[in-house]
């Protein structure tokens, strides 16, 4: 039979338990006053996995039902946003028609088909006095070339995104480039735009115009409607370049020795293989869906969008370098406020994805149109 001793009517084991509890409380108080222990505990708490989804799972069914209703509303918002971008596209088309007469006159000045009047060529700048002195000092023997030589080729050299695509053997061809135009899809047609590169007669191909068409869609994905962030590229088409004999810079001829299996004789064969060139821009990848082709397609759209949004509307400023300085200043401002973690590059689309670039351009336009949005 167990022996239970008593002290003042209280079992001894109960007294012992009370003493242990008191000691534990004192020890806990001492531990919790230790900064190192507290820091370690906080670190453990911070590392405990806690995601929004785990929180949602703990909610009552009635609350989850209301959340589902909110999601339905969000899908409807996405469809309204898609219509917004369609109307922006229509607005772009409308204003493109207003810009075009000015762009046509720009081409005439560049090619030298028309000489600007004194009034048209008057421009006040910071170095106005120096320029006037330079004009007075100019002699009659100073060359007076037609138009503005190598206008578009100079832009290609000035802009890093474009110069990286241009090979040395592309340069003589690009010197024949006379104009770049943007054409928007007609009303009621699927959203798209076409880049037209107009060339003067040359020794390389017979085409007078090379085209690149970008097809877009502005509607939420049925399987993932919440991923919608604006118009996105769905496809792009190039054109066939009718190269003159021996002038195709997109391929190169290599010689290869081949040994006959039976006879053991060796012969030299020649074959054509792809060659790096800007003119591959007019022959986009088709039929592939791997990560490399997705990256190429995204990069392709980024370049096309840059032509559309920056190069064509502001060509003279990219020729003089003024627009490039503005772009650099914008980038420096972005980098100063950018956290290292935020600077990570998306492996598929680089620093700017196609959709993000598209949205940024629209946002900047809206801010210019409606200054109150800045507040």
XYZ file of C-alpha atoms in Angstrom:
375
model
C 0.000 0.000 0.000
C 1.395 3.395 -0.992
C 2.714 5.559 1.773
C 1.373 9.175 1.537
C 2.797 11.557 4.100
C 0.907 14.722 5.063
C 2.085 18.169 6.117
C -0.584 20.325 7.757
C -3.236 18.158 6.122
C -1.789 18.584 2.577
C -0.239 15.598 0.765
C 3.541 15.951 0.379
C 3.475 15.237 -3.374
C 1.079 18.156 -3.879
C 3.436 20.418 -1.970
C 6.324 19.253 -4.121
C 4.345 19.915 -7.314
C 3.523 23.433 -6.148
C 7.202 24.116 -5.423
C 8.187 22.869 -8.906
C 5.552 25.055 -10.537
C 6.793 28.085 -8.630
C 10.380 27.347 -9.621
C 9.325 26.908 -13.264
C 7.579 30.273 -13.265
C 10.645 31.968 -11.815
C 12.894 30.268 -14.365
C 10.549 31.287 -17.198
C 10.587 34.897 -16.014
C 14.378 34.877 -15.935
C 14.616 33.334 -19.389
C 12.121 35.759 -20.923
C 14.170 38.680 -19.597
C 17.201 37.451 -21.526
C 17.495 39.468 -24.801
C 19.281 36.649 -26.625
C 16.564 34.164 -25.786
C 13.876 36.607 -26.861
C 15.651 37.213 -30.188
C 15.939 33.475 -30.804
C 12.254 32.971 -30.035
C 11.270 35.831 -32.344
C 13.338 34.335 -35.143
C 11.588 30.991 -34.657
C 8.207 32.713 -34.801
C 9.161 34.625 -37.922
C 10.092 31.381 -39.654
C 6.798 29.692 -38.877
C 5.059 29.305 -42.248
C 2.003 31.538 -42.486
C 0.440 32.155 -45.888
C -2.769 33.905 -46.876
C -4.135 30.594 -48.131
C -3.552 28.929 -44.756
C -5.491 31.765 -43.131
C -8.365 31.456 -45.615
C -8.634 27.753 -44.837
C -9.407 28.559 -41.195
C -12.355 30.832 -42.034
C -15.986 29.695 -41.583
C -17.838 28.404 -44.655
C -20.141 31.435 -44.669
C -17.139 33.782 -44.962
C -15.581 31.640 -47.714
C -18.862 31.870 -49.617
C -18.691 35.681 -49.488
C -15.052 35.594 -50.663
C -16.147 33.570 -53.698
C -18.694 36.287 -54.442
C -15.884 38.881 -54.322
C -13.891 36.801 -56.805
C -16.807 36.834 -59.207
C -16.884 40.616 -58.949
C -13.123 40.677 -59.608
C -13.579 38.684 -62.824
C -16.198 41.176 -63.985
C -13.732 43.998 -63.213
C -11.104 42.262 -65.358
C -13.498 42.166 -68.316
C -14.253 45.875 -67.899
C -10.504 46.572 -67.796
C -10.109 44.609 -71.040
C -12.695 46.866 -72.696
C -10.777 49.890 -71.408
C -7.641 48.764 -73.249
C -9.625 48.105 -76.415
C -10.899 51.686 -76.317
C -7.354 52.975 -75.706
C -6.307 51.089 -78.839
C -9.134 52.788 -80.765
C -7.965 56.144 -79.413
C -4.415 55.420 -80.544
C -5.691 54.635 -84.027
C -7.588 57.928 -84.127
C -4.570 59.999 -83.141
C -2.221 58.030 -85.387
C -4.197 59.436 -88.324
C -3.579 62.955 -86.980
C 0.150 62.336 -86.556
C 0.649 60.808 -90.007
C 0.728 64.039 -92.083
C 3.507 65.306 -89.805
C 5.399 62.015 -90.135
C 4.999 62.171 -93.927
C 6.548 65.644 -93.946
C 9.335 64.321 -91.685
C 10.113 61.693 -94.296
C 10.260 64.308 -97.054
C 12.781 66.357 -95.081
C 14.872 63.258 -94.279
C 14.996 61.999 -97.863
C 15.549 65.473 -99.271
C 12.438 65.366 -101.462
C 11.361 68.642 -99.838
C 13.527 71.408 -98.395
C 12.107 73.020 -95.225
C 11.338 76.732 -95.370
C 13.174 79.227 -93.175
C 10.167 79.345 -90.871
C 10.012 75.543 -90.641
C 13.731 75.259 -89.886
C 13.841 77.971 -87.237
C 14.664 76.561 -83.801
C 15.690 78.346 -80.615
C 18.244 76.479 -78.569
C 20.714 77.131 -75.749
C 23.587 77.301 -78.239
C 21.736 79.598 -80.640
C 24.451 82.274 -80.826
C 27.212 79.727 -81.461
C 25.160 78.131 -84.215
C 24.600 81.504 -85.911
C 28.350 82.199 -85.861
C 29.014 78.757 -87.285
C 26.566 79.405 -90.127
C 28.261 82.726 -90.936
C 31.676 81.101 -90.920
C 30.562 78.330 -93.244
C 32.009 78.616 -96.735
C 30.327 77.977 -100.039
C 32.526 74.885 -100.421
C 30.856 73.202 -97.406
C 29.124 70.015 -98.566
C 25.360 70.122 -98.748
C 24.152 66.518 -98.880
C 20.603 65.666 -99.798
C 18.202 65.476 -96.848
C 19.595 64.011 -93.624
C 21.981 61.171 -94.547
C 21.765 57.900 -92.595
C 19.008 59.255 -90.352
C 17.419 55.947 -89.319
C 20.721 54.076 -89.337
C 22.087 56.626 -86.838
C 19.124 55.913 -84.571
C 19.957 52.205 -84.726
C 23.514 52.996 -83.648
C 22.407 55.329 -80.849
C 19.897 52.986 -79.198
C 21.505 50.071 -77.357
C 18.466 47.812 -77.736
C 18.777 48.120 -81.524
C 22.538 48.340 -81.963
C 22.898 44.961 -80.228
C 20.894 43.383 -83.058
C 22.864 44.981 -85.878
C 25.852 43.154 -87.348
C 28.555 44.867 -89.370
C 27.189 43.408 -92.616
C 23.709 44.798 -91.761
C 24.940 48.370 -91.679
C 25.194 49.067 -95.443
C 21.611 47.804 -95.847
C 20.195 49.919 -93.017
C 21.713 53.011 -94.592
C 19.020 52.619 -97.279
C 16.200 52.775 -94.692
C 14.076 55.851 -95.407
C 11.146 55.582 -93.001
C 9.462 53.485 -90.301
C 5.690 53.610 -89.935
C 3.170 52.156 -87.490
C -0.213 50.968 -88.749
C -2.990 50.014 -86.316
C -5.656 47.386 -86.978
C -8.913 48.637 -88.458
C -12.010 49.144 -86.280
C -13.769 45.868 -85.539
C -10.647 43.828 -86.357
C -8.588 41.889 -83.776
C -6.140 44.128 -81.910
C -2.789 44.381 -83.717
C -0.245 46.782 -85.157
C 2.158 46.623 -88.082
C 5.646 48.078 -88.350
C 6.564 49.106 -91.890
C 10.241 49.603 -92.796
C 10.512 51.574 -96.062
C 13.718 51.192 -98.093
C 15.008 52.987 -101.135
C 16.143 50.810 -104.085
C 19.310 48.944 -103.080
C 21.652 46.123 -104.055
C 20.432 43.707 -101.372
C 16.717 42.963 -101.873
C 13.905 43.964 -104.184
C 11.325 44.763 -101.463
C 10.499 48.434 -100.995
C 8.742 47.712 -97.658
C 9.471 45.088 -94.989
C 6.713 44.454 -92.442
C 6.330 42.969 -88.975
C 2.824 42.377 -87.591
C 2.116 42.021 -83.874
C -1.176 40.369 -82.899
C -2.531 41.035 -79.435
C -5.509 40.175 -77.303
C -7.141 42.094 -74.508
C -9.298 39.632 -72.624
C -8.864 37.683 -69.379
C -7.877 34.038 -69.657
C -10.833 31.818 -68.804
C -8.624 29.427 -66.840
C -6.803 32.197 -64.956
C -8.744 35.492 -65.188
C -6.876 37.083 -62.271
C -3.607 37.046 -64.231
C -4.954 39.683 -66.652
C -2.781 42.820 -66.667
C -3.659 44.313 -70.023
C -3.098 43.497 -73.698
C -0.557 40.777 -74.383
C 1.089 39.427 -77.490
C -0.334 36.235 -78.909
C 1.597 36.006 -82.155
C 3.728 37.924 -84.622
C 4.295 37.567 -88.367
C 7.192 38.751 -90.449
C 7.524 38.906 -94.209
C 9.506 37.267 -96.991
C 12.602 39.220 -97.970
C 13.363 38.849 -101.669
C 17.136 38.812 -101.442
C 19.215 39.403 -104.526
C 21.660 36.646 -105.438
C 24.480 36.323 -102.914
C 23.188 39.176 -100.738
C 21.216 37.316 -98.042
C 22.882 38.275 -94.747
C 20.607 36.001 -92.656
C 22.449 32.896 -93.849
C 26.087 32.013 -94.350
C 27.764 29.340 -96.434
C 30.119 26.928 -94.714
C 32.353 24.210 -96.121
C 32.443 20.807 -94.511
C 34.517 17.715 -95.239
C 32.536 14.501 -95.584
C 34.005 10.993 -95.660
C 32.328 8.272 -97.721
C 31.615 5.264 -95.490
C 32.227 2.617 -98.126
C 35.041 3.978 -100.238
C 36.766 6.074 -97.603
C 37.081 8.990 -99.977
C 36.738 12.533 -98.638
C 34.782 15.274 -100.359
C 34.065 18.881 -99.474
C 30.440 19.987 -99.363
C 28.980 23.431 -98.851
C 25.755 24.235 -97.091
C 23.915 27.270 -95.783
C 23.316 27.792 -92.066
C 21.505 30.592 -90.170
C 23.511 33.740 -89.556
C 22.990 36.438 -86.915
C 21.445 39.549 -88.423
C 18.954 42.297 -87.634
C 16.944 41.072 -90.616
C 16.055 37.894 -88.720
C 13.628 40.289 -87.012
C 11.360 39.725 -90.043
C 11.422 35.940 -89.619
C 10.121 35.260 -86.085
C 10.133 31.811 -84.481
C 7.056 29.714 -85.167
C 5.626 26.495 -83.765
C 7.793 26.265 -80.635
C 6.617 26.613 -77.044
C 9.771 26.007 -75.002
C 11.250 28.543 -72.614
C 13.853 29.804 -75.099
C 11.240 30.537 -77.753
C 9.024 32.262 -75.157
C 11.982 34.453 -74.195
C 12.690 35.243 -77.857
C 9.043 36.065 -78.509
C 8.868 38.347 -75.452
C 12.095 40.107 -76.452
C 10.807 40.450 -80.004
C 7.627 42.131 -78.786
C 9.601 44.413 -76.500
C 11.643 45.626 -79.472
C 8.557 46.053 -81.645
C 6.809 47.952 -78.913
C 9.840 50.204 -78.487
C 9.693 51.071 -82.192
C 5.991 51.812 -81.869
C 5.996 53.810 -78.629
C 9.369 55.548 -78.704
C 11.328 55.422 -81.953
C 8.630 56.289 -84.485
C 6.933 59.098 -82.512
C 10.209 60.716 -81.362
C 12.667 59.798 -84.107
C 14.515 63.126 -84.304
C 15.249 63.034 -80.556
C 16.771 59.561 -80.838
C 18.792 60.788 -83.821
C 20.207 63.703 -81.812
C 20.538 61.615 -78.630
C 18.271 63.856 -76.526
C 15.668 61.132 -75.990
C 18.387 58.688 -74.972
C 19.595 61.087 -72.276
C 16.008 61.408 -71.016
C 15.646 57.609 -70.919
C 18.934 57.278 -69.026
C 17.814 59.859 -66.464
C 14.546 57.983 -65.938
C 16.433 54.724 -65.429
C 18.821 56.317 -62.936
C 15.870 57.611 -60.935
C 14.291 54.152 -60.918
C 17.515 52.458 -59.854
C 18.067 54.824 -56.917
C 14.782 53.774 -55.359
C 15.071 50.122 -56.271
C 15.703 47.495 -53.631
C 18.221 44.773 -54.457
C 15.525 42.134 -54.102
C 13.304 44.010 -56.561
C 16.094 44.176 -59.141
C 15.897 40.485 -59.924
C 15.398 39.924 -63.645
C 12.513 37.832 -64.895
C 14.224 35.073 -66.907
C 11.502 35.112 -69.529
C 11.184 38.771 -70.390
C 14.166 40.658 -68.943
C 13.751 43.760 -66.793
C 10.558 44.744 -68.592
C 8.057 42.169 -69.766
C 6.013 42.918 -72.805
C 2.813 43.409 -70.857
C 4.533 45.516 -68.189
C 6.057 47.730 -70.888
C 2.665 48.108 -72.517
C 1.031 49.065 -69.232
C 3.794 51.491 -68.341
C 3.424 53.317 -71.643
C -0.313 53.586 -71.222
C 0.104 54.786 -67.636
C 2.533 57.503 -68.704
C 0.137 58.595 -71.428
C -2.777 58.761 -69.020
C -0.742 60.819 -66.568
C 0.030 63.293 -69.333
C -3.608 63.431 -70.414
C -4.999 63.693 -66.882
C -2.497 65.547 -64.620
C -4.822 65.203 -61.623
C -4.009 61.467 -61.530
C -0.549 62.395 -60.264
C -2.008 63.690 -56.999
